[in-house]
PDB file of C-alpha atoms in Angstrom:
ATOM      1  CA  MET M   1       9.414  33.810   1.728  1.00 44.00           C
ATOM      2  CA  LEU M   2       5.332  32.973   0.709  1.00 43.00           C
ATOM      3  CA  SER M   3       2.992  35.704   2.397  1.00 47.00           C
ATOM      4  CA  PRO M   4       0.760  33.475   4.711  1.00 42.00           C
ATOM      5  CA  LEU M   5      -2.537  34.364   1.893  1.00 39.00           C
ATOM      6  CA  LEU M   6      -0.291  32.820  -0.904  1.00 37.00           C
ATOM      7  CA  SER M   7       0.831  30.014   1.860  1.00 38.00           C
ATOM      8  CA  LEU M   8      -3.077  29.290   2.206  1.00 38.00           C
ATOM      9  CA  LEU M   9      -3.997  29.046  -1.947  1.00 37.00           C
ATOM     10  CA  LEU M  10      -1.069  27.639  -2.662  1.00 36.00           C
ATOM     11  CA  GLY M  11      -1.918  24.744   0.433  1.00 40.00           C
ATOM     12  CA  ASP M  12      -5.755  24.621  -1.049  1.00 41.00           C
ATOM     13  CA  SER M  13      -4.149  24.233  -4.892  1.00 37.00           C
ATOM     14  CA  LEU M  14      -1.878  21.092  -3.797  1.00 35.00           C
ATOM     15  CA  MET M  15      -4.822  19.460  -1.655  1.00 37.00           C
ATOM     16  CA  ALA M  16      -7.363  20.121  -4.629  1.00 35.00           C
ATOM     17  CA  PHE M  17      -4.383  18.888  -6.874  1.00 35.00           C
ATOM     18  CA  ASN M  18      -4.530  16.222  -5.102  1.00 38.00           C
ATOM     19  CA  VAL M  19      -7.902  15.344  -4.507  1.00 40.00           C
ATOM     20  CA  VAL M  20      -8.244  15.103  -8.203  1.00 45.00           C
ATOM     21  CA  ALA M  21      -5.086  12.919  -9.251  1.00 70.00           C
ATOM     22  CA  GLU M  22      -6.719   9.156  -9.492  1.00 90.00           C
ATOM     23  CA  ASN M  23      -6.275   6.864  -6.443  1.00 95.00           C
ATOM     24  CA  ILE M  24      -6.703   3.333  -4.490  1.00 96.00           C
ATOM     25  CA  GLN M  25      -8.265   4.124  -1.099  1.00 97.00           C
ATOM     26  CA  PHE M  26      -7.758   2.119   1.140  1.00 98.00           C
ATOM     27  CA  ILE M  27     -10.041   1.972   3.570  1.00 98.00           C
ATOM     28  CA  ASN M  28      -9.556  -0.387   6.637  1.00 97.00           C
ATOM     29  CA  HIS M  29     -13.147  -1.455   8.737  1.00 97.00           C
ATOM     30  CA  CYS M  30     -10.621  -3.828  10.604  1.00 95.00           C
ATOM     31  CA  ASN M  31      -9.535  -3.624  14.599  1.00 93.00           C
ATOM     32  CA  TYR M  32      -6.543  -5.121  12.891  1.00 94.00           C
ATOM     33  CA  PRO M  33      -3.490  -3.605  10.665  1.00 95.00           C
ATOM     34  CA  PHE M  34      -3.234  -5.222   6.580  1.00 95.00           C
ATOM     35  CA  TYR M  35      -0.635  -3.791   4.842  1.00 94.00           C
ATOM     36  CA  VAL M  36       0.206  -3.586   0.352  1.00 95.00           C
ATOM     37  CA  PHE M  37       3.160  -5.070  -1.180  1.00 93.00           C
ATOM     38  CA  GLU M  38       3.295  -2.552  -4.683  1.00 92.00           C
ATOM     39  CA  VAL M  39       4.708  -5.808  -7.993  1.00 89.00           C
ATOM     40  CA  GLY M  40       5.003  -4.356 -11.024  1.00 86.00           C
ATOM     41  CA  GLU M  41       7.106  -2.843 -13.560  1.00 83.00           C
ATOM     42  CA  GLY M  42       9.897  -1.099 -11.169  1.00 81.00           C
ATOM     43  CA  PHE M  43       8.254  -2.711  -8.273  1.00 80.00           C
ATOM     44  CA  ALA M  44       9.490  -5.255  -6.886  1.00 76.00           C
ATOM     45  CA  GLY M  45       6.990  -5.685  -3.618  1.00 72.00           C
ATOM     46  CA  GLU M  46      10.257  -4.819  -0.824  1.00 78.00           C
ATOM     47  CA  ASP M  47       9.205  -5.012   2.425  1.00 75.00           C
ATOM     48  CA  HIS M  48      11.170  -1.566   3.460  1.00 77.00           C
ATOM     49  CA  GLU M  49       8.377  -0.108   1.033  1.00 80.00           C
ATOM     50  CA  GLY M  50       4.874  -1.881   1.698  1.00 88.00           C
ATOM     51  CA  ILE M  51       2.614   0.406   2.762  1.00 92.00           C
ATOM     52  CA  THR M  52       0.467   0.067   6.304  1.00 95.00           C
ATOM     53  CA  VAL M  53      -3.449   0.545   6.914  1.00 96.00           C
ATOM     54  CA  PRO M  54      -4.083   0.952   9.794  1.00 95.00           C
ATOM     55  CA  ALA M  55      -6.858   0.035  12.183  1.00 95.00           C
ATOM     56  CA  GLY M  56      -9.901   2.244  11.566  1.00 96.00           C
ATOM     57  CA  GLY M  57      -7.792   4.062   8.888  1.00 96.00           C
ATOM     58  CA  THR M  58      -7.819   5.241   5.588  1.00 97.00           C
ATOM     59  CA  VAL M  59      -4.600   5.694   3.148  1.00 97.00           C
ATOM     60  CA  TYR M  60      -5.023   7.097  -0.755  1.00 96.00           C
ATOM     61  CA  HIS M  61      -2.324   5.344  -2.940  1.00 95.00           C
ATOM     62  CA  PRO M  62      -1.869   6.998  -6.759  1.00 95.00           C
ATOM     63  CA  ILE M  63      -2.767   4.722  -9.517  1.00 95.00           C
ATOM     64  CA  ARG M  64       0.207   5.290 -11.432  1.00 93.00           C
ATOM     65  CA  ASN M  65       0.135   6.054 -15.101  1.00 93.00           C
ATOM     66  CA  THR M  66       1.247   1.984 -16.851  1.00 92.00           C
ATOM     67  CA  GLU M  67       0.854   3.408 -20.636  1.00 92.00           C
ATOM     68  CA  GLY M  68       4.647   2.346 -21.374  1.00 87.00           C
ATOM     69  CA  MET M  69       4.625  -0.483 -19.038  1.00 86.00           C
ATOM     70  CA  GLU M  70       4.747  -3.731 -19.813  1.00 80.00           C
ATOM     71  CA  GLY M  71       1.440  -4.896 -18.314  1.00 80.00           C
ATOM     72  CA  GLY M  72       0.213  -3.535 -14.873  1.00 89.00           C
ATOM     73  CA  ILE M  73       0.598  -3.351 -11.463  1.00 91.00           C
ATOM     74  CA  SER M  74      -0.420  -5.892  -8.915  1.00 91.00           C
ATOM     75  CA  LEU M  75      -0.928  -4.556  -5.411  1.00 94.00           C
ATOM     76  CA  LYS M  76      -0.094  -7.605  -3.377  1.00 93.00           C
ATOM     77  CA  ILE M  77      -2.578  -7.346   0.421  1.00 95.00           C
ATOM     78  CA  ARG M  78      -2.263  -9.546   3.855  1.00 93.00           C
ATOM     79  CA  ASP M  79      -2.770  -9.402   6.946  1.00 92.00           C
ATOM     80  CA  LEU M  80       1.010  -9.540   7.468  1.00 88.00           C
ATOM     81  CA  PRO M  81       3.897  -7.059   7.820  1.00 87.00           C
ATOM     82  CA  GLU M  82       5.931  -8.889   5.043  1.00 83.00           C
ATOM     83  CA  TYR M  83       5.653  -9.989   0.943  1.00 81.00           C
ATOM     84  CA  ARG M  84       6.380 -13.308   0.913  1.00 74.00           C
ATOM     85  CA  VAL M  85       5.168 -15.767  -2.345  1.00 68.00           C
ATOM     86  CA  ALA M  86       3.269 -18.695  -2.359  1.00 59.00           C
ATOM     87  CA  PRO M  87       2.997 -20.745  -0.161  1.00 59.00           C
ATOM     88  CA  ALA M  88       1.708 -17.573   1.676  1.00 70.00           C
ATOM     89  CA  GLY M  89      -2.006 -16.622   1.175  1.00 86.00           C
ATOM     90  CA  ILE M  90      -2.141 -12.851  -0.671  1.00 91.00           C
ATOM     91  CA  LEU M  91      -5.063 -11.104  -1.887  1.00 93.00           C
ATOM     92  CA  GLN M  92      -4.811  -8.794  -5.271  1.00 92.00           C
ATOM     93  CA  ALA M  93      -6.062  -5.448  -6.529  1.00 95.00           C
ATOM     94  CA  GLU M  94      -4.843  -5.240 -10.001  1.00 93.00           C
ATOM     95  CA  TYR M  95      -5.078  -2.685 -12.195  1.00 94.00           C
ATOM     96  CA  ASN M  96      -3.994  -0.841 -16.321  1.00 92.00           C
ATOM     97  CA  PHE M  97      -4.884   2.462 -17.180  1.00 94.00           C
ATOM     98  CA  HIS M  98      -4.092   3.474 -20.388  1.00 93.00           C
ATOM     99  CA  PRO M  99      -5.469   7.429 -19.132  1.00 93.00           C
ATOM    100  CA  ASP M 100      -3.930   8.936 -23.018  1.00 92.00           C
ATOM    101  CA  SER M 101      -4.577   5.723 -24.912  1.00 92.00           C
ATOM    102  CA  THR M 102      -7.347   4.744 -24.505  1.00 93.00           C
ATOM    103  CA  GLY M 103      -9.205   7.395 -21.503  1.00 94.00           C
ATOM    104  CA  LYS M 104      -9.827   3.397 -18.857  1.00 94.00           C
ATOM    105  CA  LEU M 105      -8.909   1.774 -16.065  1.00 94.00           C
ATOM    106  CA  TRP M 106      -8.971  -1.972 -16.251  1.00 94.00           C
ATOM    107  CA  TYR M 107      -9.221  -3.149 -12.778  1.00 95.00           C
ATOM    108  CA  ASP M 108     -10.285  -6.602 -10.579  1.00 94.00           C
ATOM    109  CA  LEU M 109     -10.195  -8.440  -7.538  1.00 95.00           C
ATOM    110  CA  SER M 110      -7.869 -11.393  -7.437  1.00 92.00           C
ATOM    111  CA  LEU M 111      -8.144 -14.861  -5.519  1.00 92.00           C
ATOM    112  CA  VAL M 112      -5.550 -16.659  -7.523  1.00 88.00           C
ATOM    113  CA  ASP M 113      -2.341 -16.457  -5.215  1.00 86.00           C
ATOM    114  CA  CYS M 114      -4.817 -17.956  -2.163  1.00 89.00           C
ATOM    115  CA  SER M 115      -7.327 -20.554  -1.252  1.00 87.00           C
ATOM    116  CA  PRO M 116     -11.050 -19.450  -0.624  1.00 85.00           C
ATOM    117  CA  ALA M 117     -11.115 -22.790   0.969  1.00 85.00           C
ATOM    118  CA  ALA M 118      -7.839 -23.060   3.736  1.00 88.00           C
ATOM    119  CA  LYS M 119      -7.557 -22.276   7.075  1.00 89.00           C
ATOM    120  CA  PRO M 120      -6.069 -20.055   8.794  1.00 90.00           C
ATOM    121  CA  THR M 121      -3.339 -22.351   9.574  1.00 88.00           C
ATOM    122  CA  ASP M 122      -2.517 -23.393   5.881  1.00 89.00           C
ATOM    123  CA  PRO M 123      -0.083 -21.595   4.165  1.00 87.00           C
ATOM    124  CA  HIS M 124      -2.578 -20.587   1.498  1.00 88.00           C
ATOM    125  CA  PHE M 125      -5.428 -19.064   3.764  1.00 91.00           C
ATOM    126  CA  CYS M 126      -7.010 -15.776   2.439  1.00 93.00           C
ATOM    127  CA  PRO M 127      -6.543 -13.134   4.768  1.00 94.00           C
ATOM    128  CA  LEU M 128      -9.370 -10.463   5.252  1.00 95.00           C
ATOM    129  CA  THR M 129     -12.398 -12.886   2.571  1.00 94.00           C
ATOM    130  CA  GLN M 130     -14.055 -13.570   5.880  1.00 92.00           C
ATOM    131  CA  GLY M 131     -15.264 -10.325   7.032  1.00 95.00           C
ATOM    132  CA  GLY M 132     -16.095  -9.112   3.901  1.00 96.00           C
ATOM    133  CA  VAL M 133     -13.709  -7.473   1.249  1.00 98.00           C
ATOM    134  CA  LYS M 134     -15.092  -4.897  -1.905  1.00 98.00           C
ATOM    135  CA  MET M 135     -13.447  -3.113  -4.559  1.00 98.00           C
ATOM    136  CA  PHE M 136     -15.670  -0.823  -6.934  1.00 97.00           C
ATOM    137  CA  VAL M 137     -15.855   2.943  -8.228  1.00 97.00           C
ATOM    138  CA  PRO M 138     -17.466   5.115  -5.627  1.00 95.00           C
ATOM    139  CA  GLY M 139     -20.777   6.450  -7.346  1.00 94.00           C
ATOM    140  CA  TYR M 140     -20.082   5.091 -11.155  1.00 94.00           C
ATOM    141  CA  GLU M 141     -21.950   1.806 -10.954  1.00 91.00           C
ATOM    142  CA  LYS M 142     -24.684   3.178 -13.530  1.00 90.00           C
ATOM    143  CA  ASP M 143     -21.952   3.567 -15.971  1.00 92.00           C
ATOM    144  CA  GLY M 144     -20.559   0.016 -16.167  1.00 93.00           C
ATOM    145  CA  CYS M 145     -18.052   0.503 -13.030  1.00 96.00           C
ATOM    146  CA  LEU M 146     -19.063  -2.577 -11.678  1.00 95.00           C
ATOM    147  CA  PRO M 147     -17.637  -3.272  -7.791  1.00 96.00           C
ATOM    148  CA  ALA M 148     -15.776  -6.596  -7.158  1.00 96.00           C
ATOM    149  CA  SER M 149     -16.409  -8.072  -3.762  1.00 96.00           C
ATOM    150  CA  CYS M 150     -15.621 -11.095  -1.219  1.00 95.00           C
ATOM    151  CA  SER M 151     -17.598 -12.453   1.473  1.00 94.00           C
ATOM    152  CA  ALA M 152     -17.677 -15.822   4.354  1.00 91.00           C
ATOM    153  CA  GLN M 153     -20.621 -16.796   1.744  1.00 91.00           C
ATOM    154  CA  GLY M 154     -17.801 -16.588  -1.734  1.00 92.00           C
ATOM    155  CA  CYS M 155     -17.356 -14.280  -4.220  1.00 94.00           C
ATOM    156  CA  ASN M 156     -18.908 -12.306  -6.574  1.00 94.00           C
ATOM    157  CA  ASP M 157     -16.879 -10.935 -10.102  1.00 92.00           C
ATOM    158  CA  ALA M 158     -13.495 -11.560  -8.192  1.00 92.00           C
ATOM    159  CA  TYR M 159     -10.692 -13.895 -10.127  1.00 87.00           C
ATOM    160  CA  LEU M 160     -10.361 -17.264  -8.308  1.00 85.00           C
ATOM    161  CA  GLU M 161      -7.853 -19.046 -11.062  1.00 79.00           C
ATOM    162  CA  PRO M 162      -5.569 -17.603 -13.366  1.00 73.00           C
ATOM    163  CA  GLY M 163      -7.146 -16.591 -15.881  1.00 62.00           C
ATOM    164  CA  PRO M 164      -8.273 -14.956 -18.641  1.00 58.00           C
ATOM    165  CA  THR M 165     -11.141 -18.003 -19.851  1.00 58.00           C
ATOM    166  CA  LEU M 166     -14.600 -17.273 -20.862  1.00 54.00           C
ATOM    167  CA  GLY M 167     -16.766 -15.867 -18.608  1.00 56.00           C
ATOM    168  CA  ASP M 168     -14.281 -14.300 -16.510  1.00 57.00           C
ATOM    169  CA  PRO M 169     -14.933 -10.729 -14.895  1.00 60.00           C
ATOM    170  CA  THR M 170     -13.742  -7.659 -16.796  1.00 74.00           C
ATOM    171  CA  LEU M 171     -14.366  -4.793 -15.034  1.00 92.00           C
ATOM    172  CA  SER M 172     -13.142  -1.259 -15.880  1.00 94.00           C
ATOM    173  CA  CYS M 173     -14.005   2.366 -15.410  1.00 95.00           C
ATOM    174  CA  HIS M 174     -13.292   5.621 -17.645  1.00 95.00           C
ATOM    175  CA  ALA M 175     -10.009   8.285 -16.161  1.00 94.00           C
ATOM    176  CA  GLY M 176     -10.294  10.565 -13.571  1.00 93.00           C
ATOM    177  CA  VAL M 177     -12.040   8.010 -10.911  1.00 96.00           C
ATOM    178  CA  ASP M 178     -10.637   6.890  -7.936  1.00 96.00           C
ATOM    179  CA  ILE M 179     -10.914   2.693  -6.937  1.00 97.00           C
ATOM    180  CA  GLN M 180     -11.613   1.766  -2.969  1.00 98.00           C
ATOM    181  CA  PHE M 181     -10.985  -1.407  -1.867  1.00 98.00           C
ATOM    182  CA  GLU M 182     -13.330  -1.697   1.729  1.00 98.00           C
ATOM    183  CA  THR M 183     -11.811  -4.596   4.210  1.00 98.00           C
ATOM    184  CA  CYS M 184     -14.238  -5.599   7.229  1.00 97.00           C
ATOM    185  CA  LEU M 185     -17.159  -4.773   5.997  1.00 97.00           C
ATOM    186  CA  ASP M 186     -19.319  -8.079   7.740  1.00 96.00           C
ATOM    187  CA  SER M 187     -17.325  -8.873  10.729  1.00 95.00           C
ATOM    188  CA  ASN M 188     -13.652  -8.184  11.736  1.00 93.00           C
ATOM    189  CA  GLY M 189     -13.149 -12.253   9.875  1.00 90.00           C
ATOM    190  CA  LEU M 190     -10.143 -14.597  10.834  1.00 90.00           C
ATOM    191  CA  VAL M 191      -6.309 -13.637  10.789  1.00 90.00           C
ATOM    192  CA  THR M 192      -3.137 -14.943   9.621  1.00 88.00           C
ATOM    193  CA  ILE M 193      -2.254 -18.285  11.744  1.00 83.00           C
ATOM    194  CA  LEU M 194       1.669 -17.891  11.385  1.00 72.00           C
ATOM    195  CA  ASP M 195       2.589 -21.068  12.160  1.00 56.00           C
ATOM    196  CA  ASP M 196       6.375 -22.439  10.605  1.00 46.00           C
ATOM    197  CA  GLU M 197       5.946 -20.344   7.748  1.00 43.00           C
ATOM    198  CA  PRO M 198       9.222 -20.982   5.903  1.00 41.00           C
ATOM    199  CA  GLU M 199      11.490 -18.100   5.469  1.00 41.00           C
ATOM    200  CA  VAL M 200      11.467 -16.704   1.939  1.00 42.00           C
ATOM    201  CA  SER M 201      12.955 -14.151   0.953  1.00 39.00           C
ATOM    202  CA  PRO M 202      10.968 -11.384  -2.058  1.00 40.00           C
ATOM    203  CA  PRO M 203      11.383 -10.771  -5.855  1.00 40.00           C
ATOM    204  CA  GLY M 204      14.364  -8.877  -6.137  1.00 38.00           C
ATOM    205  CA  ALA M 205      16.153  -9.889  -3.361  1.00 37.00           C
ATOM    206  CA  SER M 206      18.971 -12.501  -3.465  1.00 36.00           C
ATOM    207  CA  PRO M 207      18.592 -16.384  -3.047  1.00 36.00           C
ATOM    208  CA  SER M 208      20.301 -18.473  -0.008  1.00 35.00           C
ATOM    209  CA  SER M 209      22.244 -20.068  -2.172  1.00 34.00           C
ATOM    210  CA  GLN M 210      23.863 -19.252  -5.640  1.00 36.00           C
ATOM    211  CA  GLY M 211      23.806 -21.091  -8.858  1.00 37.00           C
ATOM    212  CA  PRO M 212      20.754 -22.950 -10.129  1.00 40.00           C
ATOM    213  CA  LYS M 213      20.432 -26.370  -8.695  1.00 39.00           C
ATOM    214  CA  PRO M 214      20.705 -29.447 -10.511  1.00 39.00           C
ATOM    215  CA  LYS M 215      18.225 -32.008 -11.464  1.00 38.00           C
ATOM    216  CA  PRO M 216      18.164 -35.358  -8.720  1.00 39.00           C
ATOM    217  CA  SER M 217      19.683 -38.383  -9.992  1.00 38.00           C
ATOM    218  CA  GLY M 218      17.511 -41.294  -8.717  1.00 40.00           C
ATOM    219  CA  LEU M 219      15.102 -43.231 -11.241  1.00 40.00           C
ATOM    220  CA  GLY M 220      12.202 -41.502 -13.229  1.00 54.00           C
ATOM    221  CA  SER M 221      10.599 -37.812 -13.284  1.00 68.00           C
ATOM    222  CA  PRO M 222       9.973 -35.532 -10.243  1.00 81.00           C
ATOM    223  CA  LYS M 223       6.932 -36.558  -7.993  1.00 86.00           C
ATOM    224  CA  VAL M 224       4.141 -33.753  -8.213  1.00 85.00           C
ATOM    225  CA  SER M 225       4.489 -30.985  -5.135  1.00 79.00           C
ATOM    226  CA  PRO M 226       1.305 -32.150  -2.610  1.00 76.00           C
ATOM    227  CA  ASN M 227       1.981 -28.994  -0.695  1.00 71.00           C
ATOM    228  CA  GLY M 228       3.793 -26.692  -3.496  1.00 75.00           C
ATOM    229  CA  ILE M 229       7.137 -26.612  -2.364  1.00 79.00           C
ATOM    230  CA  CYS M 230       9.753 -27.500  -5.445  1.00 84.00           C
ATOM    231  CA  GLY M 231      13.227 -28.046  -6.349  1.00 87.00           C
ATOM    232  CA  ALA M 232      16.444 -30.398  -6.497  1.00 85.00           C
ATOM    233  CA  GLU M 233      16.177 -30.516  -2.464  1.00 81.00           C
ATOM    234  CA  SER M 234      12.382 -31.722  -2.373  1.00 81.00           C
ATOM    235  CA  GLY M 235      12.978 -33.837  -5.520  1.00 85.00           C
ATOM    236  CA  TYR M 236       9.197 -32.513  -6.143  1.00 86.00           C
ATOM    237  CA  THR M 237       7.215 -30.360  -9.420  1.00 88.00           C
ATOM    238  CA  CYS M 238       5.100 -28.341  -9.914  1.00 85.00           C
ATOM    239  CA  ALA M 239       4.315 -29.742 -13.070  1.00 85.00           C
ATOM    240  CA  GLY M 240       0.687 -30.564 -12.766  1.00 82.00           C
ATOM    241  CA  SER M 241       0.296 -29.256  -9.125  1.00 80.00           C
ATOM    242  CA  ALA M 242      -3.389 -27.101  -8.600  1.00 74.00           C
ATOM    243  CA  LEU M 243      -0.742 -25.044  -6.455  1.00 76.00           C
ATOM    244  CA  GLY M 244       1.080 -23.426  -9.725  1.00 79.00           C
ATOM    245  CA  GLN M 245       2.920 -24.884 -12.749  1.00 84.00           C
ATOM    246  CA  CYS M 246       6.078 -22.780 -12.612  1.00 85.00           C
ATOM    247  CA  CYS M 247       8.771 -23.725  -9.988  1.00 86.00           C
ATOM    248  CA  SER M 248      10.512 -20.710  -8.562  1.00 84.00           C
ATOM    249  CA  GLU M 249      13.644 -19.840  -7.605  1.00 85.00           C
ATOM    250  CA  TYR M 250      12.553 -19.816  -4.162  1.00 80.00           C
ATOM    251  CA  ASN M 251      11.319 -22.835  -4.460  1.00 81.00           C
ATOM    252  CA  TYR M 252       7.829 -22.764  -4.511  1.00 80.00           C
ATOM    253  CA  CYS M 253       5.033 -23.184  -7.113  1.00 79.00           C
ATOM    254  CA  GLY M 254       2.899 -20.637  -8.463  1.00 79.00           C
ATOM    255  CA  ASP M 255       1.297 -18.818 -11.658  1.00 80.00           C
ATOM    256  CA  GLY M 256       2.863 -15.525 -11.789  1.00 77.00           C
ATOM    257  CA  ASN M 257       6.339 -13.958 -12.720  1.00 76.00           C
ATOM    258  CA  GLU M 258       6.980 -14.277  -9.706  1.00 76.00           C
ATOM    259  CA  PHE M 259       7.061 -17.844 -10.475  1.00 80.00           C
ATOM    260  CA  CYS M 260       7.349 -18.668 -14.632  1.00 85.00           C
ATOM    261  CA  GLY M 261       9.436 -15.601 -14.950  1.00 83.00           C
ATOM    262  CA  THR M 262      13.801 -14.379 -13.479  1.00 84.00           C
ATOM    263  CA  GLY M 263      15.240 -18.308 -11.530  1.00 86.00           C
ATOM    264  CA  CYS M 264      12.382 -20.199 -12.714  1.00 90.00           C
ATOM    265  CA  GLN M 265      13.202 -23.731 -12.347  1.00 91.00           C
ATOM    266  CA  LYS M 266      12.567 -25.338 -15.826  1.00 89.00           C
ATOM    267  CA  ASP M 267      13.676 -28.958 -14.735  1.00 90.00           C
ATOM    268  CA  PHE M 268      10.506 -28.872 -11.719  1.00 91.00           C
ATOM    269  CA  GLY M 269       8.188 -27.218 -13.975  1.00 89.00           C
ATOM    270  CA  THR M 270       6.622 -25.141 -16.570  1.00 87.00           C
ATOM    271  CA  CYS M 271       9.066 -21.611 -17.400  1.00 87.00           C
ATOM    272  CA  ARG M 272       7.994 -18.688 -19.836  1.00 76.00           C
ATOM    273  CA  SER M 273      10.326 -15.887 -21.271  1.00 56.00           C
ATOM    274  CA  SER M 274       7.447 -13.462 -21.158  1.00 39.00           C
ATOM    275  CA  PHE M 275       4.311 -13.895 -18.988  1.00 36.00           C
ATOM    276  CA  ALA M 276       2.665 -11.040 -20.177  1.00 30.00           C
ATOM    277  CA  ARG M 277      -0.990 -11.784 -22.583  1.00 29.00           C
ATOM    278  CA  SER M 278      -1.760 -10.544 -26.011  1.00 27.00           C
ATOM    279  CA  PRO M 279      -3.181  -6.713 -25.790  1.00 28.00           C
ATOM    280  CA  SER M 280      -6.600  -8.189 -25.732  1.00 28.00           C
ATOM    281  CA  THR M 281      -5.736 -10.005 -22.822  1.00 27.00           C
ATOM    282  CA  LEU M 282      -3.716  -8.053 -20.288  1.00 29.00           C
ATOM    283  CA  LEU M 283      -5.110  -9.572 -17.204  1.00 31.00           C
ATOM    284  CA  THR M 284      -2.791 -11.974 -15.549  1.00 30.00           C
ATOM    285  CA  VAL M 285      -1.366 -12.346 -12.617  1.00 33.00           C
ATOM    286  CA  THR M 286      -0.415  -9.455 -12.087  1.00 33.00           C
ATOM    287  CA  LYS M 287      -1.451  -7.877 -14.601  1.00 37.00           C
ATOM    288  CA  PRO M 288      -5.243  -6.516 -15.311  1.00 41.00           C
ATOM    289  CA  ARG M 289      -6.966  -7.246 -18.433  1.00 42.00           C
ATOM    290  CA  GLN M 290      -8.227  -4.699 -21.104  1.00 45.00           C
ATOM    291  CA  SER M 291     -11.428  -5.243 -23.043  1.00 43.00           C
ATOM    292  CA  THR M 292     -12.098  -5.505 -26.321  1.00 43.00           C
ATOM    293  CA  SER M 293     -14.773  -3.329 -26.464  1.00 41.00           C
TER     294      SER M 293
END
């Protein structure tokens, strides 16, 4: 049995270890909670694995070493306690951490799964942005570790469309730092108004019906989806849709791995066997980009 003194010293050591380890600190200034769902290699955003950040609370989440992973980690953020693929308003805090090979941490704030102009009743409403959100490395901006933010007036250095494209922000910092993600910096903002949002299983869950659905037998090509719904049942395609080019197995348009990878319906949009970018441009919907400098 440990002596009281040894227990105290051990506790202090463990506390010091936790402080030193890299974390994302979710700091919620809102008067309502928000929820975080981890998506990446080995993480499917399951509801029961979601992180609750309570009103007025702070939650520390470890930054994972992504060397050896296929891409980075995307932390999907909602003001509702379940993760759903689009149409569902989602913010993303993304990162790619290579402490051994480069000693660098790449990160970004992404709104590619939602629309900043959408109203709270719209399935693509961006939660938390109206009240002000900021993703940054505290104390290291002078070292080039720049922030990304959004408010009711717009966004700075955040991804609004799938990238990378010329002029996109490339945010990075050295290993050994924490990232902070703060919400409701200006006000409580607006919250998602849930009406008749369709029941959609999270990635990795079994779809409600088994096997691929046949392409509709009507004359001509499927029409472009006007609302993000696709597949045989609706007859709509995602090809040419502003909401995404890939039709997921759950019949929704999008551009991320959830839509373009396993289960993607090639008869109703574009599918890709690999959604990974080249090593010099690691950012996708779920993978932060690595700078070449």
